[in-house]
Amino acid sequence: MAIQVTRQLAPSFGAQLDGVQISSNSDDSIIDAVRSLWGEHKLLLFRGQQVSEQDLVDFSRRFGELEIHVRTEYLSPKHPEILYVSNIKDGDKSIGILADTEVGWHYDQIYLARPAVGSLLCAVQLPDEGGNTYFADMAAAYDALDSEIKQKLDGRRATQSYEAFNRAYSVPTNDAQKKRSPDIDHPIIRTHPVTGVKALYLCPGMTTRIVGLDEAESRDLLDFLFEWTVRPEFVYVHRWQPGDCLMWDNACTMHRRDPFDQRFTRLMKRTTILPPPELATPF
Ligand code: OGA
Ligand code: MN
């Protein structure tokens, strides 16, 4: 079956694709088509998937080198390229990151020097309710800004902090992990390394400060931008179904998740796709 876009997920972005099975041996023609649709739509939904960990790793790797997440305690024991997002416990130890609470708006790994350009997240076990994941189209949000604000942001950088995120939504990192994820500054307007699209590269969960502005001015501008980027016209809410996988463009969309009742079990598996080394530093 040929690949088809069967549904637009939100007015400005997101597409459901039929005709793709996430697997170890997908044809080059399928991978090329997915790569191009991923750039075009920024968020791809694959339904009815049956994906082994090997399939997930092999398929993801066709789009770039894979990140081994800094939170090694949540990696798949057999495939360290896979991060478990889950509230399942093994004794009193969580097997996954981001157990069952709300997770605030963020870009994956925006706090690294070579931040990921994509993530592929597959549902394995889902709660009966809650645990929806929201995406914001940060390119559309950038485009719609007043030119005065665009000018104000042009050339500016912001500080990204994994610690701030962990304080609000996760658990602290250990010393070695802290060393691997110190606060870092990136451009506020990011040009997509592959598609060239410009997007707002900041997020309520991890962006703490606009560099070069005084504290109050930085706070005001960030608060304005945080409210702006999550206006309903930029946001898509995903209500997960069994067999769903979502692949997002992590250079121009951010996401968040609803909490869910801890009596339910949720298990998701994620790979994280890196930009080519020569395009590693956001610009
Ligand atoms: C992620 C993430 C949210 C969710 O995997 O990067 O933020 O819905 N997940 O589990
Ligand atoms: Mn995430």
mmCIF file of C-alpha atoms and ligand atoms in Angstrom:
data_model
loop_
_atom_site.group_PDB
_atom_site.id
_atom_site.type_symbol
_atom_site.label_atom_id
_atom_site.label_comp_id
_atom_site.label_asym_id
_atom_site.label_seq_id
_atom_site.Cartn_x
_atom_site.Cartn_y
_atom_site.Cartn_z
ATOM 1 C CA MET A 1 0.000 0.000 0.000
ATOM 2 C CA ALA A 2 1.288 3.449 -0.861
ATOM 3 C CA ILE A 3 1.783 6.023 1.856
ATOM 4 C CA GLN A 4 -1.187 8.308 2.261
ATOM 5 C CA VAL A 5 -1.960 11.297 4.417
ATOM 6 C CA THR A 6 -5.412 10.311 5.635
ATOM 7 C CA ARG A 7 -6.067 13.103 8.090
ATOM 8 C CA GLN A 8 -4.757 16.525 8.968
ATOM 9 C CA LEU A 9 -4.426 16.624 12.776
ATOM 10 C CA ALA A 10 -4.611 20.402 13.322
ATOM 11 C CA PRO A 11 -5.079 23.391 11.015
ATOM 12 C CA SER A 12 -1.400 24.281 10.709
ATOM 13 C CA PHE A 13 0.366 20.965 11.352
ATOM 14 C CA GLY A 14 0.179 17.233 11.997
ATOM 15 C CA ALA A 15 -0.803 14.406 9.681
ATOM 16 C CA GLN A 16 -1.947 10.832 10.080
ATOM 17 C CA LEU A 17 -0.163 8.521 7.685
ATOM 18 C CA ASP A 18 -1.447 5.220 6.437
ATOM 19 C CA GLY A 19 0.673 2.652 4.653
ATOM 20 C CA VAL A 20 3.676 2.767 6.985
ATOM 21 C CA GLN A 21 4.645 -0.044 9.328
ATOM 22 C CA ILE A 22 7.428 0.961 11.691
ATOM 23 C CA SER A 23 9.851 -1.888 11.181
ATOM 24 C CA SER A 24 13.478 -2.889 10.850
ATOM 25 C CA ASN A 25 13.342 -3.389 7.122
ATOM 26 C CA SER A 26 11.325 -0.540 5.643
ATOM 27 C CA ASP A 27 12.147 0.258 2.017
ATOM 28 C CA ASP A 28 14.227 3.341 1.261
ATOM 29 C CA SER A 29 11.263 4.751 -0.649
ATOM 30 C CA ILE A 30 9.117 4.595 2.521
ATOM 31 C CA ILE A 31 11.820 6.219 4.635
ATOM 32 C CA ASP A 32 12.322 8.996 2.077
ATOM 33 C CA ALA A 33 8.580 9.678 1.941
ATOM 34 C CA VAL A 34 8.291 9.729 5.754
ATOM 35 C CA ARG A 35 11.297 12.059 6.023
ATOM 36 C CA SER A 36 9.746 14.529 3.655
ATOM 37 C CA LEU A 37 6.262 14.350 5.245
ATOM 38 C CA TRP A 38 7.820 14.767 8.694
ATOM 39 C CA GLY A 39 9.445 18.014 7.555
ATOM 40 C CA GLU A 40 6.271 19.195 5.900
ATOM 41 C CA HIS A 41 3.760 18.340 8.666
ATOM 42 C CA LYS A 42 6.033 18.499 11.779
ATOM 43 C CA LEU A 43 4.046 15.772 13.548
ATOM 44 C CA LEU A 44 3.201 12.366 12.129
ATOM 45 C CA LEU A 45 0.728 9.857 13.535
ATOM 46 C CA PHE A 46 1.090 6.177 12.688
ATOM 47 C CA ARG A 47 -1.867 4.094 13.860
ATOM 48 C CA GLY A 48 -2.227 0.340 14.369
ATOM 49 C CA GLN A 49 1.480 -0.267 14.887
ATOM 50 C CA GLN A 50 2.995 -3.415 16.313
ATOM 51 C CA VAL A 51 6.538 -2.422 17.039
ATOM 52 C CA SER A 52 9.284 -4.467 18.665
ATOM 53 C CA GLU A 53 12.128 -2.569 20.325
ATOM 54 C CA GLN A 54 14.408 -3.664 17.491
ATOM 55 C CA ASP A 55 11.914 -2.284 14.940
ATOM 56 C CA LEU A 56 11.727 1.028 16.776
ATOM 57 C CA VAL A 57 15.507 1.439 16.955
ATOM 58 C CA ASP A 58 16.193 0.343 13.377
ATOM 59 C CA PHE A 59 13.416 2.502 11.895
ATOM 60 C CA SER A 60 14.412 5.580 13.924
ATOM 61 C CA ARG A 61 18.067 5.230 12.990
ATOM 62 C CA ARG A 62 17.220 5.729 9.329
ATOM 63 C CA PHE A 63 16.472 9.380 10.184
ATOM 64 C CA GLY A 64 19.661 10.165 12.076
ATOM 65 C CA GLU A 65 21.967 9.134 14.858
ATOM 66 C CA LEU A 66 20.065 8.258 18.043
ATOM 67 C CA GLU A 67 20.566 9.934 21.377
ATOM 68 C CA ILE A 68 21.248 7.842 24.470
ATOM 69 C CA HIS A 69 19.252 9.759 27.069
ATOM 70 C CA VAL A 70 21.113 11.189 30.030
ATOM 71 C CA ARG A 71 18.647 9.440 32.408
ATOM 72 C CA THR A 72 20.257 6.028 31.971
ATOM 73 C CA GLU A 73 18.106 4.547 34.747
ATOM 74 C CA TYR A 74 15.084 4.749 32.409
ATOM 75 C CA LEU A 75 16.619 3.175 29.311
ATOM 76 C CA SER A 76 15.524 -0.146 27.872
ATOM 77 C CA PRO A 77 17.841 -2.827 29.276
ATOM 78 C CA LYS A 78 18.385 -4.316 25.797
ATOM 79 C CA HIS A 79 18.247 -1.158 23.659
ATOM 80 C CA PRO A 80 19.767 1.914 25.308
ATOM 81 C CA GLU A 81 18.504 4.034 22.386
ATOM 82 C CA ILE A 82 15.000 3.551 23.837
ATOM 83 C CA LEU A 83 13.759 5.638 26.748
ATOM 84 C CA TYR A 84 10.822 4.318 28.791
ATOM 85 C CA VAL A 85 8.192 6.884 29.730
ATOM 86 C CA SER A 86 6.148 5.099 32.360
ATOM 87 C CA ASN A 87 4.685 4.887 35.843
ATOM 88 C CA ILE A 88 5.501 1.155 36.107
ATOM 89 C CA LYS A 89 7.646 0.240 39.081
ATOM 90 C CA ASP A 90 10.066 -2.566 39.621
ATOM 91 C CA GLY A 91 9.920 -2.809 43.422
ATOM 92 C CA ASP A 92 10.201 0.809 44.533
ATOM 93 C CA LYS A 93 12.179 1.838 41.444
ATOM 94 C CA SER A 94 10.450 3.485 38.469
ATOM 95 C CA ILE A 95 11.283 1.825 35.160
ATOM 96 C CA GLY A 96 10.351 5.009 33.288
ATOM 97 C CA ILE A 97 10.686 8.764 33.299
ATOM 98 C CA LEU A 98 7.724 11.176 33.774
ATOM 99 C CA ALA A 99 5.597 8.721 35.739
ATOM 100 C CA ASP A 100 2.003 9.970 36.044
ATOM 101 C CA THR A 101 1.988 13.666 36.891
ATOM 102 C CA GLU A 102 1.437 16.595 34.574
ATOM 103 C CA VAL A 103 4.448 17.245 32.343
ATOM 104 C CA GLY A 104 4.824 20.906 31.358
ATOM 105 C CA TRP A 105 5.508 22.251 27.876
ATOM 106 C CA HIS A 106 9.000 21.393 26.667
ATOM 107 C CA TYR A 107 11.242 20.583 23.754
ATOM 108 C CA ASP A 108 13.064 17.283 24.264
ATOM 109 C CA GLN A 109 16.683 17.902 25.281
ATOM 110 C CA ILE A 110 16.628 21.636 24.503
ATOM 111 C CA TYR A 111 19.165 21.825 27.363
ATOM 112 C CA LEU A 112 21.870 19.979 25.388
ATOM 113 C CA ALA A 113 24.493 21.463 23.076
ATOM 114 C CA ARG A 114 23.290 19.171 20.281
ATOM 115 C CA PRO A 115 19.536 19.045 20.872
ATOM 116 C CA ALA A 116 17.449 16.392 19.168
ATOM 117 C CA VAL A 117 15.540 17.226 15.994
ATOM 118 C CA GLY A 118 13.008 14.470 16.451
ATOM 119 C CA SER A 119 11.399 11.981 18.762
ATOM 120 C CA LEU A 120 9.369 8.875 17.980
ATOM 121 C CA LEU A 121 7.055 7.811 20.807
ATOM 122 C CA CYS A 122 5.047 4.586 20.744
ATOM 123 C CA ALA A 123 2.190 3.654 23.067
ATOM 124 C CA VAL A 124 2.553 0.227 24.649
ATOM 125 C CA GLN A 125 0.085 0.449 27.547
ATOM 126 C CA LEU A 126 -2.398 3.261 28.053
ATOM 127 C CA PRO A 127 -4.570 4.532 30.916
ATOM 128 C CA ASP A 128 -8.360 4.449 30.414
ATOM 129 C CA GLU A 129 -8.332 8.219 30.730
ATOM 130 C CA GLY A 130 -5.833 11.056 31.061
ATOM 131 C CA GLY A 131 -2.271 11.060 29.790
ATOM 132 C CA ASN A 132 -3.134 13.006 26.609
ATOM 133 C CA THR A 133 -0.172 14.652 24.880
ATOM 134 C CA TYR A 134 -0.373 18.193 23.461
ATOM 135 C CA PHE A 135 1.776 19.663 20.715
ATOM 136 C CA ALA A 136 2.304 23.312 19.814
ATOM 137 C CA ASP A 137 3.357 24.440 16.338
ATOM 138 C CA MET A 138 6.164 26.854 17.186
ATOM 139 C CA ALA A 139 6.750 27.796 13.554
ATOM 140 C CA ALA A 140 3.140 28.934 13.149
ATOM 141 C CA ALA A 141 3.394 30.729 16.499
ATOM 142 C CA TYR A 142 6.531 32.515 15.302
ATOM 143 C CA ASP A 143 5.019 33.458 11.923
ATOM 144 C CA ALA A 144 1.964 34.998 13.564
ATOM 145 C CA LEU A 145 3.949 37.312 15.866
ATOM 146 C CA ASP A 146 3.962 41.085 15.315
ATOM 147 C CA SER A 147 6.998 42.212 13.381
ATOM 148 C CA GLU A 148 7.933 44.430 16.313
ATOM 149 C CA ILE A 149 8.248 41.417 18.610
ATOM 150 C CA LYS A 150 10.052 39.418 15.931
ATOM 151 C CA GLN A 151 12.588 42.212 15.737
ATOM 152 C CA LYS A 152 12.964 42.315 19.482
ATOM 153 C CA LEU A 153 13.722 38.584 19.518
ATOM 154 C CA ASP A 154 15.994 38.580 16.500
ATOM 155 C CA GLY A 155 19.524 37.521 17.453
ATOM 156 C CA ARG A 156 18.601 36.985 21.121
ATOM 157 C CA ARG A 157 19.344 33.887 23.112
ATOM 158 C CA ALA A 158 17.620 32.239 26.052
ATOM 159 C CA THR A 159 18.809 29.999 28.853
ATOM 160 C CA GLN A 160 17.524 26.425 28.915
ATOM 161 C CA SER A 161 17.544 24.497 32.167
ATOM 162 C CA TYR A 162 16.943 20.791 32.705
ATOM 163 C CA GLU A 163 17.152 21.415 36.447
ATOM 164 C CA ALA A 164 14.235 23.829 36.319
ATOM 165 C CA PHE A 165 12.186 21.199 34.478
ATOM 166 C CA ASN A 166 13.103 18.462 36.931
ATOM 167 C CA ARG A 167 12.200 20.633 39.909
ATOM 168 C CA ALA A 168 8.711 21.137 38.483
ATOM 169 C CA TYR A 169 7.927 17.849 36.764
ATOM 170 C CA SER A 170 10.465 15.126 37.402
ATOM 171 C CA VAL A 171 13.035 13.904 39.884
ATOM 172 C CA PRO A 172 16.552 15.301 40.367
ATOM 173 C CA THR A 173 19.451 14.082 38.256
ATOM 174 C CA ASN A 174 22.519 12.567 39.918
ATOM 175 C CA ASP A 175 25.907 14.319 39.900
ATOM 176 C CA ALA A 176 27.171 12.695 36.695
ATOM 177 C CA GLN A 177 23.909 13.555 34.898
ATOM 178 C CA LYS A 178 24.074 17.135 36.170
ATOM 179 C CA LYS A 179 27.522 17.440 34.632
ATOM 180 C CA ARG A 180 26.126 16.274 31.287
ATOM 181 C CA SER A 181 23.219 18.727 31.353
ATOM 182 C CA PRO A 182 24.275 22.141 32.656
ATOM 183 C CA ASP A 183 22.158 25.187 31.730
ATOM 184 C CA ILE A 184 22.812 26.340 28.181
ATOM 185 C CA ASP A 185 21.900 29.278 25.913
ATOM 186 C CA HIS A 186 20.371 28.799 22.454
ATOM 187 C CA PRO A 187 18.892 31.220 19.891
ATOM 188 C CA ILE A 188 15.252 32.091 20.623
ATOM 189 C CA ILE A 189 14.427 31.948 16.936
ATOM 190 C CA ARG A 190 15.719 28.652 15.630
ATOM 191 C CA THR A 191 16.156 27.912 11.958
ATOM 192 C CA HIS A 192 15.345 24.280 11.268
ATOM 193 C CA PRO A 193 18.618 22.586 10.291
ATOM 194 C CA VAL A 194 16.968 20.602 7.501
ATOM 195 C CA THR A 195 13.830 22.428 6.337
ATOM 196 C CA GLY A 196 15.021 25.983 7.044
ATOM 197 C CA VAL A 197 11.732 26.823 8.822
ATOM 198 C CA LYS A 198 12.000 29.399 11.620
ATOM 199 C CA ALA A 199 10.372 28.644 14.955
ATOM 200 C CA LEU A 200 10.256 29.940 18.498
ATOM 201 C CA TYR A 201 12.776 27.863 20.386
ATOM 202 C CA LEU A 202 11.718 28.290 23.986
ATOM 203 C CA CYS A 203 9.327 26.499 26.317
ATOM 204 C CA PRO A 204 7.682 27.144 29.694
ATOM 205 C CA GLY A 205 9.140 23.953 31.195
ATOM 206 C CA MET A 206 12.816 24.643 30.540
ATOM 207 C CA THR A 207 13.433 28.249 29.450
ATOM 208 C CA THR A 208 14.348 30.377 32.435
ATOM 209 C CA ARG A 209 15.779 33.630 31.103
ATOM 210 C CA ILE A 210 16.304 35.784 28.038
ATOM 211 C CA VAL A 211 19.992 36.625 27.902
ATOM 212 C CA GLY A 212 20.871 40.330 28.038
ATOM 213 C CA LEU A 213 17.508 41.574 29.349
ATOM 214 C CA ASP A 214 17.019 42.508 32.956
ATOM 215 C CA GLU A 215 15.082 40.042 35.088
ATOM 216 C CA ALA A 216 11.711 41.824 34.920
ATOM 217 C CA GLU A 217 11.850 42.462 31.186
ATOM 218 C CA SER A 218 12.911 38.881 30.533
ATOM 219 C CA ARG A 219 10.055 37.555 32.708
ATOM 220 C CA ASP A 220 7.451 39.742 30.977
ATOM 221 C CA LEU A 221 8.546 38.788 27.496
ATOM 222 C CA LEU A 222 8.765 35.084 28.360
ATOM 223 C CA ASP A 223 5.319 35.156 29.970
ATOM 224 C CA PHE A 224 3.886 36.812 26.876
ATOM 225 C CA LEU A 225 5.540 34.254 24.569
ATOM 226 C CA PHE A 226 4.516 31.280 26.711
ATOM 227 C CA GLU A 227 0.887 32.375 26.591
ATOM 228 C CA TRP A 228 1.094 33.172 22.897
ATOM 229 C CA THR A 229 2.547 29.835 21.809
ATOM 230 C CA VAL A 230 -0.166 27.758 23.501
ATOM 231 C CA ARG A 231 -3.103 29.610 21.977
ATOM 232 C CA PRO A 232 -5.615 27.031 20.710
ATOM 233 C CA GLU A 233 -4.854 27.764 17.046
ATOM 234 C CA PHE A 234 -1.292 26.479 17.498
ATOM 235 C CA VAL A 235 -2.111 23.402 19.598
ATOM 236 C CA TYR A 236 -3.072 19.817 18.797
ATOM 237 C CA VAL A 237 -4.251 17.440 21.550
ATOM 238 C CA HIS A 238 -3.482 13.780 21.007
ATOM 239 C CA ARG A 239 -5.767 11.248 22.665
ATOM 240 C CA TRP A 240 -3.800 8.048 22.443
ATOM 241 C CA GLN A 241 -5.163 4.790 21.065
ATOM 242 C CA PRO A 242 -3.468 1.404 21.372
ATOM 243 C CA GLY A 243 -1.004 0.975 18.500
ATOM 244 C CA ASP A 244 -0.342 4.715 18.093
ATOM 245 C CA CYS A 245 3.131 6.084 17.428
ATOM 246 C CA LEU A 246 3.868 9.795 17.075
ATOM 247 C CA MET A 247 6.963 11.199 15.416
ATOM 248 C CA TRP A 248 7.511 14.898 16.025
ATOM 249 C CA ASP A 249 9.787 17.546 14.709
ATOM 250 C CA ASN A 250 11.606 18.596 17.838
ATOM 251 C CA ALA A 251 13.113 21.719 16.273
ATOM 252 C CA CYS A 252 9.774 23.427 15.699
ATOM 253 C CA THR A 253 7.187 21.838 17.997
ATOM 254 C CA MET A 254 7.013 21.583 21.784
ATOM 255 C CA HIS A 255 4.787 19.243 23.800
ATOM 256 C CA ARG A 256 3.248 18.617 27.198
ATOM 257 C CA ARG A 257 1.250 15.841 28.857
ATOM 258 C CA ASP A 258 -1.791 15.639 31.121
ATOM 259 C CA PRO A 259 -1.554 13.788 34.412
ATOM 260 C CA PHE A 260 -3.460 10.537 34.843
ATOM 261 C CA ASP A 261 -4.783 8.440 37.688
ATOM 262 C CA GLN A 262 -1.962 6.388 39.132
ATOM 263 C CA ARG A 263 -4.228 3.337 39.377
ATOM 264 C CA PHE A 264 -3.756 3.041 35.622
ATOM 265 C CA THR A 265 -0.593 1.817 33.961
ATOM 266 C CA ARG A 266 1.018 3.728 31.122
ATOM 267 C CA LEU A 267 4.060 2.593 29.176
ATOM 268 C CA MET A 268 5.484 4.470 26.201
ATOM 269 C CA LYS A 269 8.770 3.844 24.406
ATOM 270 C CA ARG A 270 10.735 6.655 22.789
ATOM 271 C CA THR A 271 13.695 7.100 20.535
ATOM 272 C CA THR A 272 15.362 10.486 20.103
ATOM 273 C CA ILE A 273 16.817 11.532 16.748
ATOM 274 C CA LEU A 274 19.853 13.805 16.530
ATOM 275 C CA PRO A 275 20.696 16.364 13.834
ATOM 276 C CA PRO A 276 23.658 15.674 11.535
ATOM 277 C CA PRO A 277 26.901 16.594 13.389
ATOM 278 C CA GLU A 278 27.667 19.521 11.057
ATOM 279 C CA LEU A 279 24.247 21.033 11.914
ATOM 280 C CA ALA A 280 24.340 20.124 15.607
ATOM 281 C CA THR A 281 24.437 23.610 17.113
ATOM 282 C CA PRO A 282 21.097 25.450 16.911
ATOM 283 C CA PHE A 283 21.264 28.568 14.723
HETATM 284 C C1 OGA B 1 8.376 12.457 25.759
HETATM 285 C C2 OGA B 1 7.265 13.071 26.500
HETATM 286 C C3 OGA B 1 4.956 12.780 27.030
HETATM 287 C C4 OGA B 1 4.015 11.643 27.119
HETATM 288 O O1 OGA B 1 8.325 11.243 25.551
HETATM 289 O O2 OGA B 1 9.294 13.177 25.368
HETATM 290 O O3 OGA B 1 7.331 14.213 26.855
HETATM 291 O O4 OGA B 1 2.900 11.766 26.624
HETATM 292 N N1 OGA B 1 6.210 12.290 26.685
HETATM 293 O O5 OGA B 1 4.378 10.625 27.684
HETATM 294 MN MN MN B 2 9.163 15.125 25.952
#
